[in-house]
Each structure stands twice: as C-alpha cells, then as structure tokens.
Amino acid sequence: MKMSNLSWCTVSLTAVAVTSVLLAYLLGGSHHPTARDPDIDLTTVELLAKYGYPAESHTVVTEDGYILTLHRIPYGKKSPEKANRPPVLIQHGIISSSVEWLIMGPEKSLGYILADAGYDVWFGNCRGNYFSSKHVTLNPSSAEYWNFSWHEMGIYDLPIITDYILKRTGQEKLSYIGHSMGASMFFVMASEMPEYNKKFNFMIALTPAVYIEYCRSPLPKIFAIAGNQLEWLLNLFGIYQILPRTGLITFVGRHICSDGAVTQPICINILDLNVAYNQKETNASALPLILSHAPAGASIKTFQHFGQNINSGEFRKYDYGEEKNLLVYSSRTPPQYDMSKITVPVAIMYGQNDIVVDPRDVVKTKEVLPNVVAYLKVKDEEFTHIDFAWAINAKSLVYEDILKLLRKY
C-alpha cells in the first residue's frame, strides 16, 4: 500500500513527538514541578467520596461474557435525596472511562453538575477499559478477549446496561449522553435493536463519531492508511490493546507534563497534534491529573473499525475483507447501519475546531437521523473534541445547554 507524502508526514510527526518527550526528559535540565495533585491516585468511587457525593459501583455481565463496571451518583449535594429521580446514562468515548466526567471537580464536571441538578447519574465503562477489563471465561491477555470493536459495545454492552439501570431504578425510560464513540455505540444499538428506542426519553450526542471521513487525528488516520494489515501485524506480535492505563503514562503526566517541567510544551504539542489544543480552555496544570486517569485502554480492532469508516466515508459494520464478509454478511462489503430506525429524539452538539470529528461529518450525521430536535454549535470557535469533558468553561459552553435539553425532553 502506497502512502501519500501527507500520510508519511503524519506518521513521522507522531513518532518524532513521542521520541521528543523521552529525549527531553532524559536530556533536559532539572525542573521543579508543582505539588502533586491528591486526586491522581483516586478511583471514580474515591473521587466522589472525597467531594462528599454518594458513590456506587455496579457490575453487569454481557451476553458474551464481558464483566462491566457501572458507576453511579444516586443524588447530589445540592439537591435533596428523593425517590424517582430521572436516570441519565453518560457514556465515555474511546480510550476513556467514567472518570472523564468527574476529573475536573464538582463545579466543572458534568457528572457532579447533573447530580446536583436532580438527576440519578450513571456512568458506563465499555469493555476493555480500565474498569471493565474482566471476562467470565476469557483471559484479558488473549486475542479472543480483544476481538471486539464498538459494534459489540453497541449490541451487547449498552443493552444490558440499559436494562440494568431501568430495573434498578424502577423507571420505564432514561436519558442518554454519549461522547464521540459513546454516541456511535448508541446508534449501533438503536439501529440494530430498534426495540430499545422506546427505553429512552432523549439522546444527546456530543461530537458523535459516526461519519468521520474528514478526521485529521493521526492515530485513527494511521489505521485508515495501513488498512487491516496494521491490525494483523500488531496481533502477530501479540498486541491486541492500545493505550492502556499504565504506570508509564502516569509517570509521564506527573513528571514530564507537570507545571515547571521544561518538557511540558512538548506534551501540549502532542496533545495539539492528536486532538487539537485549545489554549483558552485547557488547564495545562491539570495534565498530570488527566494523564493519571486517561487513556484507559481500547482494543486494536476498535481503532481499526474507525479507520475503516474514515476510508469508506460511511457508518457501517466491521470490514473483514471480501471473503469473510461474504460469510458474515452475505455481501462483499459490510452493510451500513440503518439510521432510519433510530426514533429517539436526538440533540447534537459539536465544536468547530474538532479534528477528530470534523463539523462536515457532523452535518452528515444530522442529515441521516430522522428525529434531530436540536443541533448546537459550541460558541467558542476553538472548541475541540476533548473540550466537552475537560474545558475550563465547559459548564457555561455545553453543560448548561445539556440541562436545558434534559428538562425539555
């Protein structure tokens, strides 16, 4: 497969950036990083407890044996404890976890804000991430365990999570907020299992990773350029997972990306290369805290699936190659998800400076969904993909609109 000059440039820049961090740490002078953030070592439940919020951890087992952890804030500090609080499920994006919606603290993170506004808040953790890394029979180090993408998360993970929440709360319906891949998962479920549409009042898609033809982020682009050969090669060397939560990443965050470190600008450049860096909305001092909880891991096949959709320009099932596609789908190409079956009212929010899910792709998602009730562009022109979770002013730019939408629908 032949790469264009731009493709080679993207791959090279990524390699150079990673190498630069290591060299800068080894060769750079001494520095005096700021005091260690005490939240770095805390789990989701511990974070909630620290800030005085009730915290629960729940376990569900999918039909194909994956053991998933759900986190819950049954009520907030600023709203009274009462029965029948409307449940809301928040689903993170790729390589992330439930901590994403709590990491910036009670006044800035969506989880706390929703709980204080009177909602029963649930957080999903998709298969393979730090909190959902077990299986009934499969070894997490095996190829069989990692043989999934966001398709399986949509047809196995979300349905069991939905049913569990409704049973546990005694409610007939819930609302859903999905960020990036979290939106992809929902649309897979609602199109492949349309009976689940009736279980939701409303769905909010934050920068939905559905159509991603114009994606400019290097990692998914590399998978798009290399095709299935990259997945095959990595699997050949026993690599099935990408960007797991490790001590090395935490070390990089604490020492290389901390305030006062001469290498912090390199961390910012790498962040900018991969997801775009919004200087006005990103608290650089929080990088050690963020990197202590993210990334949280994903399967190689999940990234490969996104790479395939970049190439096809469509929202469709996993492409196994013509021969296996005929066996699996009875067609040479994988079928597209039938978005016309999604009847849940949907609100879409997107950022203008998103290099992962380009605004041009978001328009296409809006056009194929039959029941889009709100289509909102974040007012900050520099708003990026990760700003939906970590932006300094996410509350005023995004979360206040989310509250208005939830109250309306």
mmCIF file of N, CA and C in Angstrom, residues 149-152 155 187-189 191-193 210 228 301 304-309 312 314-321 325 328-329 331-338 341:
data_model
loop_
_atom_site.group_PDB
_atom_site.id
_atom_site.type_symbol
_atom_site.label_atom_id
_atom_site.label_comp_id
_atom_site.label_asym_id
_atom_site.label_seq_id
_atom_site.Cartn_x
_atom_site.Cartn_y
_atom_site.Cartn_z
ATOM 1 N N SER A 149 -15.095 -4.529 18.687
ATOM 2 C CA SER A 149 -14.999 -3.102 18.370
ATOM 3 C C SER A 149 -16.213 -2.420 18.989
ATOM 4 N N TRP A 150 -16.493 -1.192 18.547
ATOM 5 C CA TRP A 150 -17.659 -0.504 19.090
ATOM 6 C C TRP A 150 -18.974 -1.111 18.612
ATOM 7 N N HIS A 151 -18.919 -2.002 17.643
ATOM 8 C CA HIS A 151 -20.144 -2.719 17.241
ATOM 9 C C HIS A 151 -20.635 -3.592 18.397
ATOM 10 N N GLU A 152 -19.714 -4.387 18.956
ATOM 11 C CA GLU A 152 -20.087 -5.253 20.086
ATOM 12 C C GLU A 152 -20.499 -4.438 21.309
ATOM 13 N N ILE A 155 -24.190 -3.640 20.592
ATOM 14 C CA ILE A 155 -25.194 -4.709 20.606
ATOM 15 C C ILE A 155 -25.169 -5.555 21.877
ATOM 16 N N PHE A 187 -26.026 4.609 18.578
ATOM 17 C CA PHE A 187 -26.653 4.499 17.259
ATOM 18 C C PHE A 187 -26.578 3.078 16.714
ATOM 19 N N VAL A 188 -25.542 2.332 17.095
ATOM 20 C CA VAL A 188 -25.486 0.908 16.737
ATOM 21 C C VAL A 188 -26.638 0.173 17.407
ATOM 22 N N MET A 189 -26.797 0.365 18.712
ATOM 23 C CA MET A 189 -27.864 -0.311 19.444
ATOM 24 C C MET A 189 -29.240 0.062 18.913
ATOM 25 N N SER A 191 -30.184 1.192 16.076
ATOM 26 C CA SER A 191 -30.477 0.770 14.699
ATOM 27 C C SER A 191 -30.543 -0.748 14.574
ATOM 28 N N GLU A 192 -29.663 -1.460 15.290
ATOM 29 C CA GLU A 192 -29.630 -2.919 15.217
ATOM 30 C C GLU A 192 -30.690 -3.568 16.111
ATOM 31 N N MET A 193 -31.060 -2.887 17.183
ATOM 32 C CA MET A 193 -32.050 -3.396 18.132
ATOM 33 C C MET A 193 -33.086 -2.295 18.364
ATOM 34 N N VAL A 210 -19.596 9.200 14.155
ATOM 35 C CA VAL A 210 -20.407 8.360 13.275
ATOM 36 C C VAL A 210 -19.792 8.393 11.883
ATOM 37 N N ASN A 228 -6.313 -3.162 7.151
ATOM 38 C CA ASN A 228 -6.342 -4.297 8.071
ATOM 39 C C ASN A 228 -4.963 -4.896 8.298
ATOM 40 N N LYS A 301 -8.872 -3.507 17.452
ATOM 41 C CA LYS A 301 -9.977 -3.653 16.497
ATOM 42 C C LYS A 301 -10.925 -2.454 16.540
ATOM 43 N N GLN A 304 -9.284 0.086 14.471
ATOM 44 C CA GLN A 304 -9.333 -0.366 13.087
ATOM 45 C C GLN A 304 -10.698 -0.107 12.471
ATOM 46 N N HIS A 305 -11.753 -0.320 13.264
ATOM 47 C CA HIS A 305 -13.108 -0.090 12.772
ATOM 48 C C HIS A 305 -13.310 1.379 12.411
ATOM 49 N N PHE A 306 -12.798 2.278 13.266
ATOM 50 C CA PHE A 306 -12.884 3.699 12.941
ATOM 51 C C PHE A 306 -12.067 4.017 11.692
ATOM 52 N N GLY A 307 -10.883 3.406 11.563
ATOM 53 C CA GLY A 307 -10.060 3.612 10.374
ATOM 54 C C GLY A 307 -10.787 3.206 9.104
ATOM 55 N N GLN A 308 -11.526 2.111 9.161
ATOM 56 C CA GLN A 308 -12.300 1.655 8.005
ATOM 57 C C GLN A 308 -13.372 2.663 7.629
ATOM 58 N N ASN A 309 -14.023 3.252 8.628
ATOM 59 C CA ASN A 309 -15.080 4.219 8.339
ATOM 60 C C ASN A 309 -14.531 5.539 7.827
ATOM 61 N N SER A 312 -14.128 4.603 4.098
ATOM 62 C CA SER A 312 -15.381 4.404 3.367
ATOM 63 C C SER A 312 -16.235 5.664 3.334
ATOM 64 N N GLU A 314 -18.505 6.099 5.389
ATOM 65 C CA GLU A 314 -19.824 5.614 5.784
ATOM 66 C C GLU A 314 -19.812 5.166 7.244
ATOM 67 N N PHE A 315 -20.991 4.955 7.792
ATOM 68 C CA PHE A 315 -21.150 4.395 9.135
ATOM 69 C C PHE A 315 -21.611 2.961 8.937
ATOM 70 N N ARG A 316 -20.651 2.044 8.958
ATOM 71 C CA ARG A 316 -21.003 0.669 8.615
ATOM 72 C C ARG A 316 -20.268 -0.332 9.504
ATOM 73 N N LYS A 317 -20.654 -1.576 9.369
ATOM 74 C CA LYS A 317 -20.114 -2.635 10.219
ATOM 75 C C LYS A 317 -18.666 -2.960 9.843
ATOM 76 N N TYR A 318 -18.048 -3.763 10.693
ATOM 77 C CA TYR A 318 -16.626 -4.068 10.534
ATOM 78 C C TYR A 318 -16.350 -4.779 9.212
ATOM 79 N N ASP A 319 -15.297 -4.358 8.544
ATOM 80 C CA ASP A 319 -14.912 -4.926 7.249
ATOM 81 C C ASP A 319 -13.844 -5.998 7.453
ATOM 82 N N TYR A 320 -14.219 -7.257 7.235
ATOM 83 C CA TYR A 320 -13.293 -8.377 7.408
ATOM 84 C C TYR A 320 -12.538 -8.727 6.133
ATOM 85 N N GLY A 321 -12.837 -8.033 5.049
ATOM 86 C CA GLY A 321 -12.309 -8.412 3.742
ATOM 87 C C GLY A 321 -13.377 -9.165 2.975
ATOM 88 N N ASN A 325 -16.389 -11.292 4.583
ATOM 89 C CA ASN A 325 -17.629 -10.517 4.546
ATOM 90 C C ASN A 325 -18.765 -11.331 3.943
ATOM 91 N N VAL A 328 -19.957 -13.604 6.686
ATOM 92 C CA VAL A 328 -20.583 -12.930 7.823
ATOM 93 C C VAL A 328 -21.828 -12.154 7.421
ATOM 94 N N TYR A 329 -21.738 -11.431 6.288
ATOM 95 C CA TYR A 329 -22.815 -10.508 5.888
ATOM 96 C C TYR A 329 -23.558 -10.929 4.619
ATOM 97 N N SER A 331 -22.409 -10.448 1.749
ATOM 98 C CA SER A 331 -22.091 -9.418 0.769
ATOM 99 C C SER A 331 -20.588 -9.138 0.847
ATOM 100 N N ARG A 332 -20.040 -8.596 -0.236
ATOM 101 C CA ARG A 332 -18.596 -8.349 -0.270
ATOM 102 C C ARG A 332 -18.183 -7.159 0.590
ATOM 103 N N THR A 333 -19.086 -6.242 0.786
ATOM 104 C CA THR A 333 -18.813 -5.078 1.637
ATOM 105 C C THR A 333 -19.733 -5.107 2.856
ATOM 106 N N PRO A 334 -19.269 -4.595 3.990
ATOM 107 C CA PRO A 334 -20.104 -4.610 5.193
ATOM 108 C C PRO A 334 -21.303 -3.685 5.039
ATOM 109 N N PRO A 335 -22.448 -4.068 5.576
ATOM 110 C CA PRO A 335 -23.643 -3.221 5.457
ATOM 111 C C PRO A 335 -23.549 -1.976 6.335
ATOM 112 N N GLN A 336 -24.242 -0.936 5.911
ATOM 113 C CA GLN A 336 -24.327 0.281 6.710
ATOM 114 C C GLN A 336 -25.386 0.098 7.797
ATOM 115 N N TYR A 337 -25.202 0.803 8.897
ATOM 116 C CA TYR A 337 -26.230 0.809 9.940
ATOM 117 C C TYR A 337 -27.420 1.625 9.439
ATOM 118 N N ASP A 338 -28.610 1.094 9.665
ATOM 119 C CA ASP A 338 -29.827 1.749 9.186
ATOM 120 C C ASP A 338 -30.282 2.806 10.192
ATOM 121 N N LYS A 341 -33.968 3.767 11.552
ATOM 122 C CA LYS A 341 -34.659 3.040 12.619
ATOM 123 C C LYS A 341 -34.521 3.721 13.981
#
